[in-house]
Amino acid sequence: MVEAVQVRGSDHPADWWLMRPDGRIECRLCPRLCKLHDGQRGFCFVRRRAGDAMVLETYGRSSGFCIDPIEKKPLNHFLPGTSVLSFGTAGCNLGCRFCQNWDMSKARELDRLTEEASPETIAAAAARLGCRSVAFTYNDPVIFAEYAIDVARACRRAGVKTVAVTAGYITPEARPAFFAQMDAANVDLKGFTEEFYHRLCFAELQPVLDTLVYLRNETGVWFEVTTLLIPGQNDGDAELDRASDWFAAHLGPDVPWHFSAFHPDFKMLTTPRTPPETLSRAREMALSKGLRYVYTGNVHDRIGGSTWCPSCGALLVERDWFELGAYGLDGGRCKACGFEVAGRFERTPGRWGARRQPVHLG
Ligand code: SF4
């Protein structure tokens, strides 16, 4: 546990904790179940014991807002071509050595959270800016669940959708309240063995698999899965074969799966970039198991980045990175053969393009 240091900010009452017989408070939000004495912070850094209660320090505070293409989350089957108002806070409940957002997720300086925004302010801004959704992203929204849930509620009142970009590292008792407010999610499946999660994420695989199965079987949340393929760590044929079998058996053929390219970052600076062939090999493996929508990401790859009709093979949504090209869907149906593609589609795609646009809500 991390000892408290002096930081600016207001404490918000936290949910999902209990007082243990030994006098420590146990946080029940994520599978770490941090056990805290007064003044101690959890592993995620932003949840702290204050007296005989837990508090969240990042409620209402953000590291900044940006309008992104929805394809960047990545979500390929959720309102394609639309813009999403994206933000994150600080901290994370995983400890990935390959973190690609470490400046925010590992932030220990809460003073860097410069933007203050109420749930209503965010929902109103999204509507005003023409964003169809708000995304909790850049760092994991599970650790700021109380804030994310309130923002999502405000968004629903304003007719704006919400997207959680998450590692899915959350307890069974917190899952329902969190995902009940979300319209869509992208869940990281970072590797396929407990050994990988222990060694490189300082976490466990099984709770992530449980979250995926929960989303599939017990919610109406539209979700897609992302796996960052790291050379020599999680890209072996045997591992990909096993993972694809599990995916097909537990999530079915219609959940999209994104294989994205690693670039050297954080504590893995000597590991090389993922070769495009590795992404294509993983995609082929997953397709061979009957999965219908498997994508490559973080590379220019028209074949692997586009959506193809599982029935007649027609090009349905052409993509080059985050830019849409030809569009062969009418609503959610293939224009050529009428096959219904899983996802949330409107009659025509959005026209946001690949732009990223920072915005200030103040
Ligand atoms: S949410 Fe934070 S404090 Fe709670 S168990 Fe997870 S890492 Fe620990």
Tab-separated table of C-alpha atoms and ligand atoms in Angstrom:
chain	number	residue	atom	x	y	z
A	1	MET	CA	0.000	0.000	0.000
A	2	VAL	CA	1.086	3.561	-0.602
A	3	GLU	CA	1.342	6.067	2.236
A	4	ALA	CA	-0.659	9.241	1.719
A	5	VAL	CA	1.119	12.344	0.517
A	6	GLN	CA	-0.205	15.872	0.436
A	7	VAL	CA	-2.295	16.466	-2.659
A	8	ARG	CA	-4.815	19.025	-3.754
A	9	GLY	CA	-8.354	17.890	-4.344
A	10	SER	CA	-11.618	16.959	-2.735
A	11	ASP	CA	-12.471	13.540	-1.372
A	12	HIS	CA	-15.620	11.836	-2.616
A	13	PRO	CA	-17.220	9.041	-0.577
A	14	ALA	CA	-16.325	5.698	-2.143
A	15	ASP	CA	-18.492	2.605	-2.494
A	16	TRP	CA	-17.568	-1.084	-2.368
A	17	TRP	CA	-15.601	-1.478	0.848
A	18	LEU	CA	-16.011	-3.123	4.233
A	19	MET	CA	-14.460	-2.869	7.678
A	20	ARG	CA	-12.572	-6.026	8.613
A	21	PRO	CA	-12.411	-7.537	12.100
A	22	ASP	CA	-8.704	-6.694	12.218
A	23	GLY	CA	-9.495	-2.972	11.893
A	24	ARG	CA	-8.329	-2.613	8.314
A	25	ILE	CA	-10.699	-1.478	5.565
A	26	GLU	CA	-10.946	-3.822	2.583
A	27	CYS	CA	-11.682	-2.249	-0.789
A	28	ARG	CA	-14.025	-4.534	-2.743
A	29	LEU	CA	-13.991	-2.682	-6.065
A	30	CYS	CA	-11.289	-4.649	-7.831
A	31	PRO	CA	-9.801	-8.113	-7.276
A	32	ARG	CA	-6.784	-6.680	-5.465
A	33	LEU	CA	-8.962	-6.268	-2.358
A	34	CYS	CA	-6.500	-3.775	-0.850
A	35	LYS	CA	-6.522	-3.784	2.941
A	36	LEU	CA	-5.820	-0.371	4.350
A	37	HIS	CA	-4.945	1.367	7.581
A	38	ASP	CA	-5.982	4.981	8.036
A	39	GLY	CA	-4.273	7.285	5.547
A	40	GLN	CA	-3.110	4.513	3.218
A	41	ARG	CA	-3.879	4.475	-0.479
A	42	GLY	CA	-4.710	1.408	-2.519
A	43	PHE	CA	-2.576	0.066	-5.336
A	44	CYS	CA	-4.488	2.325	-7.766
A	45	PHE	CA	-3.270	5.362	-5.771
A	46	VAL	CA	-6.495	7.352	-6.126
A	47	ARG	CA	-8.589	5.515	-3.517
A	48	ARG	CA	-7.631	6.173	0.097
A	49	ARG	CA	-8.768	5.314	3.572
A	50	ALA	CA	-9.767	8.470	5.424
A	51	GLY	CA	-10.738	7.638	9.009
A	52	ASP	CA	-13.278	4.851	8.952
A	53	ALA	CA	-14.281	5.218	5.314
A	54	MET	CA	-12.870	5.032	1.806
A	55	VAL	CA	-12.677	8.032	-0.481
A	56	LEU	CA	-12.042	8.577	-4.182
A	57	GLU	CA	-9.741	11.510	-4.868
A	58	THR	CA	-10.340	11.934	-8.595
A	59	TYR	CA	-14.114	12.431	-8.632
A	60	GLY	CA	-14.908	15.356	-10.913
A	61	ARG	CA	-11.321	15.777	-12.040
A	62	SER	CA	-9.785	14.979	-15.387
A	63	SER	CA	-6.461	15.149	-17.128
A	64	GLY	CA	-8.156	16.800	-20.098
A	65	PHE	CA	-10.786	16.194	-22.755
A	66	CYS	CA	-10.345	15.268	-26.375
A	67	ILE	CA	-12.748	14.480	-29.190
A	68	ASP	CA	-11.663	11.205	-30.804
A	69	PRO	CA	-13.022	8.962	-33.532
A	70	ILE	CA	-14.962	6.072	-31.968
A	71	GLU	CA	-12.668	3.753	-33.958
A	72	LYS	CA	-9.795	4.854	-31.729
A	73	LYS	CA	-11.268	3.247	-28.575
A	74	PRO	CA	-11.263	0.861	-30.569
A	75	LEU	CA	-14.917	0.172	-31.361
A	76	ASN	CA	-15.659	-0.839	-34.949
A	77	HIS	CA	-19.295	-1.897	-34.524
A	78	PHE	CA	-20.604	0.971	-32.394
A	79	LEU	CA	-21.852	4.036	-34.276
A	80	PRO	CA	-19.030	3.958	-36.868
A	81	GLY	CA	-17.605	7.259	-37.964
A	82	THR	CA	-18.950	9.198	-34.979
A	83	SER	CA	-16.986	11.328	-32.543
A	84	VAL	CA	-16.582	10.530	-28.859
A	85	LEU	CA	-15.724	12.958	-26.081
A	86	SER	CA	-12.897	11.188	-24.260
A	87	PHE	CA	-11.273	11.734	-20.906
A	88	GLY	CA	-9.385	10.002	-18.147
A	89	THR	CA	-8.196	10.769	-14.645
A	90	ALA	CA	-5.118	9.331	-12.935
A	91	GLY	CA	-3.969	6.015	-11.528
A	92	CYS	CA	-4.627	2.402	-12.501
A	93	ASN	CA	-5.375	-0.892	-10.760
A	94	LEU	CA	-3.045	-2.901	-12.977
A	95	GLY	CA	0.709	-2.595	-13.148
A	96	CYS	CA	1.447	-3.372	-16.786
A	97	ARG	CA	5.110	-3.086	-17.637
A	98	PHE	CA	4.145	-2.364	-21.245
A	99	CYS	CA	1.603	0.360	-20.428
A	100	GLN	CA	1.014	2.561	-23.470
A	101	ASN	CA	-0.612	5.336	-21.395
A	102	TRP	CA	1.727	5.334	-18.434
A	103	ASP	CA	2.002	9.108	-18.085
A	104	MET	CA	-1.620	9.100	-16.906
A	105	SER	CA	-2.125	5.664	-15.454
A	106	LYS	CA	1.005	5.905	-13.313
A	107	ALA	CA	0.419	9.535	-12.400
A	108	ARG	CA	1.261	10.225	-8.788
A	109	GLU	CA	0.784	13.973	-9.138
A	110	LEU	CA	-2.908	14.538	-8.748
A	111	ASP	CA	-2.247	18.227	-9.311
A	112	ARG	CA	-1.916	17.317	-12.978
A	113	LEU	CA	-5.662	16.751	-13.085
A	114	THR	CA	-6.320	20.275	-14.186
A	115	GLU	CA	-9.821	20.054	-15.621
A	116	GLU	CA	-12.692	19.966	-13.177
A	117	ALA	CA	-15.996	18.880	-14.639
A	118	SER	CA	-19.283	17.752	-13.132
A	119	PRO	CA	-21.203	14.878	-14.734
A	120	GLU	CA	-23.788	17.346	-16.066
A	121	THR	CA	-21.085	19.570	-17.563
A	122	ILE	CA	-19.565	16.621	-19.445
A	123	ALA	CA	-22.916	15.356	-20.748
A	124	ALA	CA	-23.942	18.840	-21.887
A	125	ALA	CA	-20.576	19.412	-23.552
A	126	ALA	CA	-20.800	16.131	-25.476
A	127	ALA	CA	-24.262	17.042	-26.754
A	128	ARG	CA	-23.146	20.576	-27.659
A	129	LEU	CA	-20.044	19.321	-29.479
A	130	GLY	CA	-22.012	16.784	-31.509
A	131	CYS	CA	-20.377	13.766	-29.856
A	132	ARG	CA	-22.650	10.739	-29.837
A	133	SER	CA	-20.859	9.283	-26.852
A	134	VAL	CA	-18.521	9.940	-23.941
A	135	ALA	CA	-15.614	7.563	-23.347
A	136	PHE	CA	-13.904	6.820	-20.047
A	137	THR	CA	-10.477	6.039	-21.336
A	138	TYR	CA	-6.729	6.826	-21.122
A	139	ASN	CA	-6.752	5.231	-17.663
A	140	ASP	CA	-9.098	2.556	-16.317
A	141	PRO	CA	-12.544	3.852	-15.285
A	142	VAL	CA	-13.025	1.025	-12.784
A	143	ILE	CA	-10.912	2.950	-10.285
A	144	PHE	CA	-13.040	6.073	-10.687
A	145	ALA	CA	-16.280	4.086	-10.899
A	146	GLU	CA	-18.388	6.479	-8.797
A	147	TYR	CA	-17.526	9.361	-11.128
A	148	ALA	CA	-17.921	7.289	-14.322
A	149	ILE	CA	-21.327	6.026	-13.184
A	150	ASP	CA	-22.579	9.538	-12.398
A	151	VAL	CA	-21.297	10.840	-15.746
A	152	ALA	CA	-22.998	7.939	-17.525
A	153	ARG	CA	-26.285	8.689	-15.769
A	154	ALA	CA	-26.068	12.340	-16.788
A	155	CYS	CA	-25.269	11.275	-20.353
A	156	ARG	CA	-28.325	9.029	-20.512
A	157	ARG	CA	-30.484	11.950	-19.434
A	158	ALA	CA	-28.902	14.029	-22.227
A	159	GLY	CA	-29.276	11.329	-24.896
A	160	VAL	CA	-25.537	10.684	-25.083
A	161	LYS	CA	-24.084	7.142	-24.991
A	162	THR	CA	-21.129	6.068	-22.846
A	163	VAL	CA	-18.151	3.834	-23.501
A	164	ALA	CA	-15.870	2.213	-20.906
A	165	VAL	CA	-12.366	1.381	-22.071
A	166	THR	CA	-11.214	-0.996	-19.390
A	167	ALA	CA	-9.051	-3.934	-18.407
A	168	GLY	CA	-12.153	-5.550	-16.923
A	169	TYR	CA	-10.406	-5.962	-13.558
A	170	ILE	CA	-13.429	-5.569	-11.308
A	171	THR	CA	-15.115	-7.698	-8.644
A	172	PRO	CA	-18.416	-9.542	-9.192
A	173	GLU	CA	-20.062	-7.278	-6.627
A	174	ALA	CA	-19.082	-4.060	-8.427
A	175	ARG	CA	-19.645	-5.269	-12.001
A	176	PRO	CA	-23.450	-4.863	-12.156
A	177	ALA	CA	-23.522	-1.268	-10.903
A	178	PHE	CA	-20.676	-0.242	-13.183
A	179	PHE	CA	-21.786	-1.858	-16.435
A	180	ALA	CA	-25.494	-1.143	-15.948
A	181	GLN	CA	-24.760	2.467	-16.854
A	182	MET	CA	-22.528	1.764	-19.881
A	183	ASP	CA	-23.735	1.428	-23.451
A	184	ALA	CA	-20.492	0.006	-24.814
A	185	ALA	CA	-17.109	-1.193	-23.664
A	186	ASN	CA	-13.772	-2.167	-25.015
A	187	VAL	CA	-12.127	-4.693	-22.725
A	188	ASP	CA	-8.428	-5.459	-22.828
A	189	LEU	CA	-7.544	-9.124	-22.823
A	190	LYS	CA	-3.861	-8.553	-22.300
A	191	GLY	CA	-2.651	-12.123	-22.507
A	192	PHE	CA	-3.967	-15.632	-22.197
A	193	THR	CA	-2.093	-17.138	-19.277
A	194	GLU	CA	-2.031	-16.447	-15.566
A	195	GLU	CA	1.740	-16.376	-15.876
A	196	PHE	CA	1.553	-13.437	-18.329
A	197	TYR	CA	-0.810	-11.482	-16.106
A	198	HIS	CA	1.300	-12.148	-12.997
A	199	ARG	CA	4.638	-11.338	-14.566
A	200	LEU	CA	3.761	-8.372	-16.774
A	201	CYS	CA	0.543	-6.896	-15.320
A	202	PHE	CA	0.918	-7.701	-11.624
A	203	ALA	CA	-2.643	-9.057	-11.807
A	204	GLU	CA	-4.713	-12.168	-12.529
A	205	LEU	CA	-6.301	-13.393	-15.750
A	206	GLN	CA	-9.391	-15.148	-14.389
A	207	PRO	CA	-11.290	-12.018	-13.206
A	208	VAL	CA	-10.879	-10.546	-16.710
A	209	LEU	CA	-12.296	-13.693	-18.316
A	210	ASP	CA	-15.153	-13.560	-15.794
A	211	THR	CA	-15.919	-9.963	-16.782
A	212	LEU	CA	-16.013	-10.888	-20.471
A	213	VAL	CA	-18.369	-13.783	-19.847
A	214	TYR	CA	-20.507	-11.555	-17.610
A	215	LEU	CA	-20.800	-8.917	-20.330
A	216	ARG	CA	-21.706	-11.544	-22.894
A	217	ASN	CA	-24.258	-13.446	-20.841
A	218	GLU	CA	-25.752	-10.964	-18.416
A	219	THR	CA	-25.783	-7.512	-19.991
A	220	GLY	CA	-26.867	-5.704	-23.121
A	221	VAL	CA	-23.607	-3.752	-23.261
A	222	TRP	CA	-22.052	-3.753	-26.720
A	223	PHE	CA	-18.452	-4.793	-26.204
A	224	GLU	CA	-15.345	-5.504	-28.214
A	225	VAL	CA	-12.060	-6.993	-27.037
A	226	THR	CA	-8.521	-5.752	-27.612
A	227	THR	CA	-5.277	-7.672	-27.300
A	228	LEU	CA	-1.966	-5.884	-27.601
A	229	LEU	CA	0.388	-8.439	-29.126
A	230	ILE	CA	3.865	-8.145	-27.651
A	231	PRO	CA	6.702	-9.903	-29.482
A	232	GLY	CA	7.895	-12.941	-27.555
A	233	GLN	CA	5.384	-12.456	-24.723
A	234	ASN	CA	1.879	-13.351	-25.878
A	235	ASP	CA	2.141	-13.940	-29.628
A	236	GLY	CA	2.999	-17.659	-29.832
A	237	ASP	CA	0.866	-19.948	-32.010
A	238	ALA	CA	-0.085	-22.275	-29.180
A	239	GLU	CA	-1.225	-19.406	-26.974
A	240	LEU	CA	-3.191	-17.726	-29.756
A	241	ASP	CA	-4.795	-21.046	-30.651
A	242	ARG	CA	-5.931	-21.643	-27.074
A	243	ALA	CA	-7.163	-18.076	-26.692
A	244	SER	CA	-9.147	-18.249	-29.925
A	245	ASP	CA	-10.762	-21.497	-28.806
A	246	TRP	CA	-11.749	-19.905	-25.498
A	247	PHE	CA	-13.061	-16.796	-27.229
A	248	ALA	CA	-15.224	-18.762	-29.665
A	249	ALA	CA	-16.582	-21.061	-26.961
A	250	HIS	CA	-17.364	-18.390	-24.347
A	251	LEU	CA	-18.069	-15.193	-26.279
A	252	GLY	CA	-19.319	-16.593	-29.593
A	253	PRO	CA	-18.655	-15.501	-33.171
A	254	ASP	CA	-20.091	-11.979	-33.025
A	255	VAL	CA	-17.853	-10.243	-30.459
A	256	PRO	CA	-15.219	-8.253	-32.360
A	257	TRP	CA	-11.585	-8.872	-31.426
A	258	HIS	CA	-8.816	-6.363	-32.141
A	259	PHE	CA	-5.163	-7.408	-32.299
A	260	SER	CA	-3.127	-4.265	-31.953
A	261	ALA	CA	0.549	-3.493	-32.377
A	262	PHE	CA	2.835	-2.849	-29.421
A	263	HIS	CA	5.393	-0.061	-29.477
A	264	PRO	CA	8.260	0.075	-26.962
A	265	ASP	CA	7.093	2.011	-23.909
A	266	PHE	CA	7.341	2.430	-20.141
A	267	LYS	CA	9.316	-0.519	-18.713
A	268	MET	CA	9.570	-2.474	-21.956
A	269	LEU	CA	11.730	-0.187	-24.034
A	270	THR	CA	13.941	-2.903	-25.480
A	271	THR	CA	11.119	-5.086	-26.831
A	272	PRO	CA	10.657	-4.461	-30.559
A	273	ARG	CA	7.494	-3.243	-32.263
A	274	THR	CA	4.995	-5.898	-33.297
A	275	PRO	CA	5.560	-6.896	-36.939
A	276	PRO	CA	2.377	-6.496	-39.047
A	277	GLU	CA	2.658	-10.185	-40.014
A	278	THR	CA	2.142	-11.159	-36.363
A	279	LEU	CA	-1.151	-9.256	-36.268
A	280	SER	CA	-2.282	-10.892	-39.509
A	281	ARG	CA	-1.302	-14.343	-38.230
A	282	ALA	CA	-3.318	-13.841	-35.040
A	283	ARG	CA	-6.272	-12.569	-37.070
A	284	GLU	CA	-6.182	-15.597	-39.362
A	285	MET	CA	-6.026	-17.920	-36.381
A	286	ALA	CA	-9.101	-16.335	-34.771
A	287	LEU	CA	-11.025	-16.289	-38.055
A	288	SER	CA	-10.246	-19.986	-38.530
A	289	LYS	CA	-12.133	-20.695	-35.273
A	290	GLY	CA	-15.298	-19.163	-36.671
A	291	LEU	CA	-15.012	-15.646	-35.240
A	292	ARG	CA	-16.605	-13.221	-37.691
A	293	TYR	CA	-15.060	-9.875	-36.870
A	294	VAL	CA	-11.346	-9.887	-36.175
A	295	TYR	CA	-9.242	-6.779	-36.730
A	296	THR	CA	-5.668	-5.628	-36.783
A	297	GLY	CA	-4.941	-2.283	-35.140
A	298	ASN	CA	-2.268	0.419	-34.901
A	299	VAL	CA	-1.150	-0.416	-38.457
A	300	HIS	CA	-2.193	0.490	-41.984
A	301	ASP	CA	-3.937	-2.701	-43.105
A	302	ARG	CA	-7.001	-2.359	-45.317
A	303	ILE	CA	-7.800	-6.067	-45.142
A	304	GLY	CA	-7.378	-6.467	-41.397
A	305	GLY	CA	-8.822	-3.083	-40.486
A	306	SER	CA	-12.035	-3.361	-42.498
A	307	THR	CA	-15.302	-5.170	-41.822
A	308	TRP	CA	-16.235	-7.889	-44.312
A	309	CYS	CA	-19.589	-9.603	-44.682
A	310	PRO	CA	-19.391	-13.026	-43.002
A	311	SER	CA	-22.009	-14.316	-45.442
A	312	CYS	CA	-21.081	-13.043	-48.919
A	313	GLY	CA	-17.620	-11.553	-48.340
A	314	ALA	CA	-18.570	-8.014	-49.432
A	315	LEU	CA	-16.664	-5.063	-48.040
A	316	LEU	CA	-18.950	-3.514	-45.405
A	317	VAL	CA	-16.868	-0.833	-43.684
A	318	GLU	CA	-13.534	0.094	-45.200
A	319	ARG	CA	-11.006	1.496	-42.743
A	320	ASP	CA	-7.537	2.881	-42.984
A	321	TRP	CA	-6.471	3.280	-39.369
A	322	PHE	CA	-9.352	5.472	-38.033
A	323	GLU	CA	-10.524	6.818	-41.390
A	324	LEU	CA	-13.620	5.269	-42.978
A	325	GLY	CA	-13.807	4.620	-46.721
A	326	ALA	CA	-16.403	2.634	-48.666
A	327	TYR	CA	-19.546	1.827	-46.691
A	328	GLY	CA	-21.533	-1.267	-47.622
A	329	LEU	CA	-24.014	-1.326	-44.741
A	330	ASP	CA	-27.609	-0.219	-44.760
A	331	GLY	CA	-28.367	0.182	-41.100
A	332	GLY	CA	-26.734	-2.967	-39.770
A	333	ARG	CA	-27.330	-5.058	-42.889
A	334	CYS	CA	-25.029	-5.961	-45.753
A	335	LYS	CA	-26.222	-4.035	-48.829
A	336	ALA	CA	-25.256	-6.969	-51.048
A	337	CYS	CA	-26.896	-9.923	-49.297
A	338	GLY	CA	-28.865	-8.536	-46.339
A	339	PHE	CA	-26.794	-10.314	-43.658
A	340	GLU	CA	-27.285	-8.615	-40.286
A	341	VAL	CA	-24.005	-7.581	-38.704
A	342	ALA	CA	-23.778	-7.576	-34.905
A	343	GLY	CA	-23.348	-4.143	-33.354
A	344	ARG	CA	-25.041	-0.766	-33.000
A	345	PHE	CA	-25.425	0.831	-36.413
A	346	GLU	CA	-27.445	3.704	-37.769
A	347	ARG	CA	-28.634	4.161	-41.339
A	348	THR	CA	-25.538	6.112	-42.325
A	349	PRO	CA	-22.085	6.405	-40.717
A	350	GLY	CA	-20.781	9.508	-38.966
A	351	ARG	CA	-18.357	11.821	-40.716
A	352	TRP	CA	-15.919	12.690	-37.965
A	353	GLY	CA	-12.912	11.137	-39.706
A	354	ALA	CA	-9.564	10.462	-38.032
A	355	ARG	CA	-9.220	13.828	-36.280
A	356	ARG	CA	-8.283	14.265	-32.622
A	357	GLN	CA	-9.372	17.554	-31.157
A	358	PRO	CA	-8.493	18.639	-27.608
A	359	VAL	CA	-11.258	20.662	-25.955
A	360	HIS	CA	-11.669	22.606	-22.714
A	361	LEU	CA	-14.990	22.379	-21.014
A	362	GLY	CA	-14.496	25.346	-18.700
B	1	SF4	S1	-9.763	-0.267	-6.661
B	1	SF4	FE1	-7.773	0.496	-5.921
B	1	SF4	S2	-7.941	0.444	-3.670
B	1	SF4	FE2	-9.617	-0.811	-4.480
B	1	SF4	S3	-8.810	-2.911	-4.472
B	1	SF4	FE3	-8.411	-2.058	-6.520
B	1	SF4	S4	-6.347	-1.184	-6.427
B	1	SF4	FE4	-7.030	-1.518	-4.300
